[in-house]
Short mmCIF file of C-alpha atoms and ligand atoms in Angstrom, two decimals:
data_model
loop_
_atom_site.label_atom_id
_atom_site.label_comp_id
_atom_site.label_asym_id
_atom_site.label_seq_id
_atom_site.Cartn_x
_atom_site.Cartn_y
_atom_site.Cartn_z
CA MET P 30 -33.46 -11.68 -5.53
CA ASN P 31 -29.86 -12.05 -4.90
CA LYS P 32 -27.88 -9.80 -2.28
CA PRO P 33 -24.84 -7.68 -3.93
CA TYR P 34 -21.29 -9.48 -2.79
CA VAL P 35 -18.78 -7.68 -1.32
CA TYR P 36 -15.62 -8.90 -0.94
CA ILE P 37 -13.04 -7.77 2.04
CA THR P 38 -9.55 -8.26 1.69
CA ARG P 39 -8.94 -8.15 5.36
CA LYS P 40 -10.34 -10.04 8.53
CA LEU P 41 -12.30 -7.15 10.19
CA PRO P 42 -13.85 -7.35 13.44
CA GLU P 43 -17.23 -9.00 13.32
CA ASP P 44 -19.24 -6.05 15.11
CA GLN P 45 -18.02 -3.91 12.02
CA ILE P 46 -19.26 -6.37 9.88
CA LYS P 47 -22.37 -7.57 11.23
CA PRO P 48 -24.24 -4.98 10.36
CA PHE P 49 -24.43 -5.34 6.43
CA THR P 50 -24.17 -9.34 7.05
CA ASN P 51 -29.00 -8.98 6.12
CA GLU P 52 -28.16 -6.72 3.34
CA TRP P 53 -25.19 -8.31 1.59
CA ASP P 54 -23.70 -11.74 1.09
CA ILE P 55 -19.89 -11.04 3.00
CA GLY P 56 -16.75 -12.64 1.78
CA MET P 57 -13.24 -12.02 3.90
CA TRP P 58 -9.77 -12.78 3.59
CA GLU P 59 -9.12 -15.13 6.53
CA SER P 60 -5.78 -13.10 8.20
CA GLU P 61 -5.69 -9.79 10.10
CA THR P 62 -1.92 -9.22 9.66
CA GLU P 63 -1.43 -11.04 6.03
CA PRO P 64 -2.34 -9.53 3.11
CA VAL P 65 -4.73 -11.08 0.73
CA ASP P 66 -2.79 -13.34 -2.57
CA GLU P 67 -3.18 -11.75 -5.83
CA GLU P 68 -5.03 -14.86 -7.29
CA THR P 69 -7.59 -14.61 -4.38
CA LEU P 70 -8.21 -10.77 -4.81
CA ARG P 71 -8.74 -11.00 -8.71
CA LYS P 72 -11.00 -14.49 -8.40
CA GLU P 73 -13.50 -12.51 -5.72
CA ALA P 74 -13.37 -9.41 -8.00
CA GLN P 75 -14.41 -11.07 -10.68
CA ARG P 76 -17.68 -11.50 -8.79
CA ALA P 77 -17.65 -9.09 -6.64
CA ASP P 78 -20.10 -5.85 -6.67
CA GLY P 79 -17.86 -3.91 -4.11
CA LEU P 80 -14.49 -4.05 -2.70
CA LEU P 81 -13.23 -3.32 0.64
CA THR P 82 -9.39 -2.73 0.11
CA MET P 83 -6.02 -1.71 2.47
CA LEU P 84 -3.35 0.34 1.03
CA THR P 85 -1.16 -3.29 0.53
CA GLU P 86 -3.82 -4.14 -3.07
CA ARG P 87 -2.86 -3.28 -6.15
CA ILE P 88 -5.93 -2.24 -8.07
CA ASP P 89 -4.41 -2.16 -11.24
CA GLU P 90 -6.55 -1.85 -14.66
CA ASP P 91 -6.49 -5.51 -15.26
CA LEU P 92 -8.39 -6.21 -12.27
CA LEU P 93 -10.93 -3.93 -12.81
CA SER P 94 -11.70 -5.05 -16.60
CA ASP P 95 -11.82 -8.29 -14.96
CA ALA P 96 -14.82 -7.57 -12.40
CA PRO P 97 -17.61 -7.42 -14.48
CA HIS P 98 -19.92 -6.63 -11.41
CA LEU P 99 -17.86 -4.03 -9.57
CA LYS P 100 -19.11 -0.77 -8.95
CA VAL P 101 -17.21 -0.14 -5.71
CA VAL P 102 -14.28 0.19 -4.33
CA ALA P 103 -13.79 1.58 -1.04
CA ASN P 104 -9.81 2.20 -0.07
CA MET P 105 -9.26 2.22 3.62
CA ALA P 106 -7.04 4.88 3.55
CA VAL P 107 -6.89 8.27 2.95
CA GLY P 108 -4.02 7.75 -0.21
CA TYR P 109 -5.39 5.76 -2.81
CA ASP P 110 -1.88 5.41 -5.08
CA ASN P 111 -2.39 1.88 -4.75
CA VAL P 112 -5.91 1.94 -6.96
CA ASN P 113 -6.13 2.76 -10.90
CA VAL P 114 -8.62 6.03 -9.92
CA GLU P 115 -8.29 6.79 -13.73
CA ALA P 116 -9.64 3.38 -14.93
CA ALA P 117 -12.12 2.74 -12.61
CA LYS P 118 -13.82 5.76 -13.54
CA GLN P 119 -13.68 4.38 -17.26
CA LYS P 120 -15.31 1.53 -16.04
CA GLY P 121 -17.81 3.66 -14.14
CA ILE P 122 -16.67 2.31 -10.66
CA THR P 123 -16.83 4.49 -7.62
CA VAL P 124 -13.48 4.45 -5.53
CA THR P 125 -14.05 5.96 -1.95
CA ASN P 126 -11.46 7.04 0.72
CA THR P 127 -11.59 7.81 4.26
CA PRO P 128 -10.19 11.06 5.00
CA ASP P 129 -11.14 13.45 7.86
CA VAL P 130 -11.48 10.09 10.39
CA LEU P 131 -7.73 9.93 10.49
CA THR P 132 -6.43 13.35 10.18
CA ASP P 133 -5.79 14.12 13.72
CA THR P 134 -4.67 10.89 14.70
CA THR P 135 -1.99 11.20 11.53
CA ALA P 136 -0.95 14.32 12.17
CA ASP P 137 -0.30 12.90 15.94
CA LEU P 138 1.53 10.50 15.21
CA ALA P 139 3.97 13.04 12.55
CA PHE P 140 4.79 15.25 14.90
CA GLY P 141 5.59 13.00 17.66
CA LEU P 142 7.84 11.75 15.01
CA LEU P 143 9.39 14.72 14.75
CA MET P 144 9.70 14.83 18.81
CA ALA P 145 11.48 11.96 18.99
CA ALA P 146 13.55 12.16 16.44
CA THR P 147 14.48 15.82 17.35
CA ARG P 148 14.89 14.61 21.04
CA ARG P 149 16.24 11.41 20.60
CA ILE P 150 13.74 9.55 22.57
CA VAL P 151 13.67 6.46 20.89
CA GLU P 152 17.25 6.28 20.96
CA ALA P 153 17.78 7.46 25.13
CA ALA P 154 15.01 4.66 25.63
CA ASP P 155 17.25 1.70 24.02
CA TYR P 156 20.39 3.87 26.27
CA ILE P 157 18.35 2.37 29.89
CA LYS P 158 17.46 -1.01 28.17
CA GLU P 159 21.06 -1.53 27.07
CA ASN P 160 22.17 -1.31 29.98
CA LYS P 161 24.07 2.24 29.63
CA TRP P 162 23.00 4.99 31.99
CA ASN P 163 25.38 5.03 34.90
CA ASN P 164 25.08 8.85 35.24
CA TRP P 165 23.41 11.57 34.68
CA SER P 166 25.65 14.65 32.52
CA PRO P 167 25.73 17.19 31.11
CA LEU P 168 25.32 16.95 27.55
CA LEU P 169 23.53 13.37 27.78
CA LEU P 170 21.56 12.54 25.08
CA ALA P 171 21.24 16.28 24.12
CA GLY P 172 19.11 16.73 20.98
CA SER P 173 17.65 19.98 19.43
CA ASP P 174 14.81 22.35 20.75
CA ILE P 175 11.81 22.32 18.70
CA HIS P 176 10.09 24.90 19.93
CA HIS P 177 10.51 28.40 18.16
CA LYS P 178 12.51 25.79 15.42
CA LYS P 179 10.94 27.00 11.80
CA LEU P 180 8.76 23.84 10.56
CA GLY P 181 8.06 23.15 6.64
CA ILE P 182 5.47 21.30 5.59
CA VAL P 183 5.37 20.02 2.07
CA GLY P 184 2.00 19.14 1.17
CA MET P 185 -0.55 21.68 3.11
CA GLY P 186 -3.43 19.12 3.18
CA ARG P 187 -6.20 18.39 6.43
CA ILE P 188 -3.35 16.64 7.86
CA GLY P 189 -0.67 19.31 7.13
CA GLU P 190 -2.68 21.86 8.83
CA ALA P 191 -3.27 19.73 11.89
CA VAL P 192 0.52 19.62 11.86
CA ALA P 193 0.47 23.15 11.88
CA ARG P 194 -2.17 23.46 15.01
CA ARG P 195 0.31 21.06 16.74
CA ALA P 196 3.20 23.14 16.16
CA ARG P 197 1.48 26.86 17.00
CA GLY P 198 1.24 25.19 20.62
CA PHE P 199 5.23 25.12 20.28
CA ASP P 200 5.03 28.27 19.33
CA MET P 201 7.14 27.20 16.04
CA GLU P 202 7.06 29.31 13.09
CA VAL P 203 5.16 27.12 10.28
CA SER P 204 5.65 27.58 6.11
CA TYR P 205 3.94 25.32 3.88
CA HIS P 206 4.03 24.33 0.07
CA ASN P 207 1.38 23.26 -2.00
CA ARG P 208 0.41 23.03 -5.63
CA SER P 209 -2.55 25.44 -4.78
CA ARG P 210 -2.05 28.12 -1.66
CA LYS P 211 -4.40 27.79 0.73
CA PRO P 212 -6.11 31.69 1.68
CA ALA P 213 -7.51 30.84 4.79
CA ILE P 214 -4.52 28.76 6.20
CA GLU P 215 -2.34 32.30 5.89
CA GLU P 216 -5.09 34.00 7.15
CA GLU P 217 -5.24 33.12 10.07
CA GLY P 218 -1.92 33.01 10.20
CA LEU P 219 -1.26 29.22 10.48
CA ALA P 220 1.34 29.02 8.08
CA ALA P 221 3.06 31.06 5.63
CA TYR P 222 3.83 29.63 1.88
CA GLU P 223 7.08 29.85 0.21
CA SER P 224 8.60 28.12 -2.49
CA PHE P 225 9.67 24.29 -2.50
CA GLU P 226 13.13 26.05 -3.05
CA ASP P 227 13.08 28.41 -0.14
CA LEU P 228 11.17 25.94 2.31
CA ILE P 229 13.63 23.21 2.37
CA SER P 230 16.58 25.24 2.88
CA SER P 231 15.34 27.59 5.46
CA SER P 232 13.52 24.98 7.82
CA ASP P 233 14.76 22.86 10.36
CA PHE P 234 12.08 20.59 10.12
CA VAL P 235 10.76 19.75 7.12
CA MET P 236 7.79 17.33 6.88
CA SER P 237 6.43 15.30 3.65
CA LEU P 238 2.94 14.95 3.68
CA VAL P 239 2.66 14.90 -0.18
CA PRO P 240 0.42 12.36 -1.65
CA LEU P 241 2.23 9.83 -4.18
CA THR P 242 1.66 10.89 -7.57
CA GLU P 243 4.29 10.53 -10.46
CA GLU P 244 5.27 14.35 -9.78
CA THR P 245 5.86 13.80 -6.29
CA GLU P 246 7.77 10.17 -6.79
CA HIS P 247 11.61 10.83 -5.31
CA LEU P 248 11.11 14.62 -4.90
CA PHE P 249 12.94 13.95 -1.65
CA ASN P 250 16.50 13.40 -3.08
CA GLU P 251 19.95 13.54 -3.17
CA GLU P 252 20.09 17.41 -4.49
CA VAL P 253 16.57 18.56 -2.09
CA PHE P 254 18.93 17.29 1.39
CA ARG P 255 21.76 18.53 0.13
CA LYS P 256 19.92 21.98 0.21
CA MET P 257 18.92 21.56 3.71
CA LYS P 258 19.57 22.87 6.29
CA GLU P 259 23.04 20.55 8.59
CA GLU P 260 20.77 20.63 11.38
CA ALA P 261 17.43 19.49 10.07
CA ILE P 262 15.33 16.74 10.18
CA PHE P 263 12.92 14.91 7.73
CA VAL P 264 9.57 13.65 8.29
CA ASN P 265 7.81 11.32 6.18
CA ALA P 266 4.19 10.65 7.25
CA SER P 267 2.73 10.56 3.64
CA ARG P 268 4.18 7.71 1.40
CA GLY P 269 7.33 6.21 1.24
CA LYS P 270 7.93 6.59 -2.61
CA THR P 271 8.13 10.42 -2.21
CA THR P 272 11.43 10.12 -0.91
CA ASP P 273 14.87 8.63 -2.45
CA GLU P 274 15.69 6.36 0.69
CA LYS P 275 19.57 5.37 -0.48
CA ALA P 276 19.50 9.22 -0.76
CA LEU P 277 18.58 10.08 2.47
CA TYR P 278 20.59 7.75 4.22
CA LYS P 279 23.75 9.62 2.59
CA ALA P 280 22.61 12.43 3.69
CA VAL P 281 22.15 11.80 7.07
CA LYS P 282 24.68 9.61 7.35
CA SER P 283 27.62 11.86 6.05
CA GLY P 284 26.14 14.34 8.64
CA GLU P 285 24.68 16.89 5.25
CA ILE P 286 21.26 16.41 7.40
CA LYS P 287 20.49 15.64 10.84
CA GLY P 288 17.91 12.96 11.49
CA ALA P 289 14.69 11.90 10.13
CA GLY P 290 11.27 10.40 11.30
CA LEU P 291 10.00 7.61 8.84
CA ASP P 292 6.58 6.24 9.02
CA VAL P 293 6.44 5.03 4.91
CA PHE P 294 8.97 3.19 3.30
CA GLU P 295 9.53 2.91 -0.42
CA GLU P 296 8.27 -1.10 -0.51
CA GLU P 297 6.86 -2.02 2.77
CA PRO P 298 7.58 -3.74 5.31
CA ILE P 299 11.26 -2.88 5.29
CA ALA P 300 13.32 -5.81 6.98
CA SER P 301 15.08 -5.78 10.27
CA ASP P 302 18.32 -5.51 8.40
CA HIS P 303 17.25 -2.53 6.37
CA PRO P 304 20.53 0.05 6.09
CA LEU P 305 17.94 3.12 7.54
CA LEU P 306 17.05 1.20 10.46
CA THR P 307 21.21 1.42 11.34
CA LEU P 308 21.41 4.44 12.13
CA LYS P 309 20.34 5.97 15.48
CA GLU P 310 19.57 9.20 14.08
CA ILE P 311 16.93 7.99 12.40
CA VAL P 312 13.15 6.74 13.89
CA CYS P 313 11.43 4.25 11.69
CA VAL P 314 7.55 3.28 12.94
CA PRO P 315 6.34 0.56 10.61
CA HIS P 316 3.22 2.56 8.25
CA ILE P 317 0.72 3.41 12.11
CA GLY P 318 0.30 6.96 10.94
CA SER P 319 -3.60 6.59 11.37
CA ALA P 320 -3.50 3.52 13.51
CA SER P 321 -5.78 4.36 16.92
CA ARG P 322 -8.05 2.07 17.83
CA GLU P 323 -10.53 4.68 17.00
CA THR P 324 -9.67 6.17 13.70
CA ARG P 325 -9.37 2.58 12.31
CA GLU P 326 -12.88 1.51 13.64
CA LYS P 327 -13.96 4.93 11.90
CA MET P 328 -12.01 4.37 8.87
CA MET P 329 -13.42 0.87 8.47
CA ASN P 330 -17.32 2.16 9.37
CA LEU P 331 -16.30 5.02 6.37
CA SER P 332 -14.85 2.33 3.87
CA LEU P 333 -18.59 0.36 4.64
CA GLU P 334 -20.53 3.28 4.72
CA ASN P 335 -19.06 4.36 1.12
CA ILE P 336 -19.66 0.85 -0.18
CA GLU P 337 -23.97 0.62 1.48
CA LYS P 338 -24.55 4.19 -0.65
CA VAL P 339 -23.25 2.94 -3.35
CA LEU P 340 -24.79 -0.57 -4.20
CA LYS P 341 -28.01 1.68 -2.74
CA GLY P 342 -27.38 3.78 -6.07
CA ASP P 343 -26.36 6.92 -3.34
CA GLU P 344 -23.73 9.14 -3.67
CA PRO P 345 -20.98 8.11 -1.17
CA VAL P 346 -19.81 9.97 1.51
CA THR P 347 -16.36 10.48 0.89
CA PRO P 348 -15.60 9.33 -3.20
CA VAL P 349 -12.34 9.85 -4.48
CA THR P 350 -12.53 13.28 -7.02
CA GLN P 351 -9.61 12.88 -8.76
CA PRO P 352 -6.92 11.03 -9.72
C1 DGY G 424 -3.61 6.53 4.90
O1 DGY G 424 -4.87 6.50 5.12
O2 DGY G 424 -3.15 6.64 3.53
C2 DGY G 424 -2.54 6.14 5.72
O3 DGY G 424 -1.21 6.08 5.16
C3 DGY G 424 -2.89 4.60 6.61
O4 DGY G 424 -2.44 4.32 8.16
#
């Protein structure tokens, strides 16, 4: 009997793949750093029973319609806005993602961005490298405090909760806004619910952790930045398109808000002459939220395990259940 064919859209380490080589024929894109080109992806999808995809691939209705054997798309990310989940569902193709395994790692980075932007850590490190450090002085590179300030989290999923736990260690007041209330979080005293309007206007830090959907696209726009405090720092560790970058640039440049920490961008990768990089008040990193070695390996394993389960006719470990 023919083995199922699984195509992996990025070069993953051999030792991750090895346990599956007896079960499947495996095809893999040759580069670790460059995404698979569209033509190859479409050709491979036509013969694949399973696809292991990255967030850089667009898995749209056309591709799914032209993939007669495809049973599972395992997206190696918690976010799945790059996959047309509704179309997959209609075609009986299971979509899976990688929640839980990356929660703490992503929360660490989100909190790190908050700290870096607020305490001017990147700017200060550059200051030494640029040979500007001649003397200690009372207000040299003085930022703002983080402890005892108010953090507003927009999108209270697993990562939001993990960020709130970190904030508790900093004696911060935490509020959240989410489509649905989280009674357990409120009962524990971890975070209080607020309307979006109240949260954005009263928080010292506003963090976007919402998934990208039609409703959340450009949720953070000119009007929203205008309502934030002048001292506010904005952090985005969800998806770039939740934020109108031009509006953010204007808000920081004009002093409407103090600064930002960004892991994600409207179009990735951004070029080194991107306007956001010209403002020292904005700390930008290249979508590394879940990028610890340990967590990335867990994400690979989970994606492979999800494919294995579906191809054996079992329930996957982490199916995407809602579009
Ligand atoms: C995800 O998993 O969605 C993250 O953005 C990847 O780091």
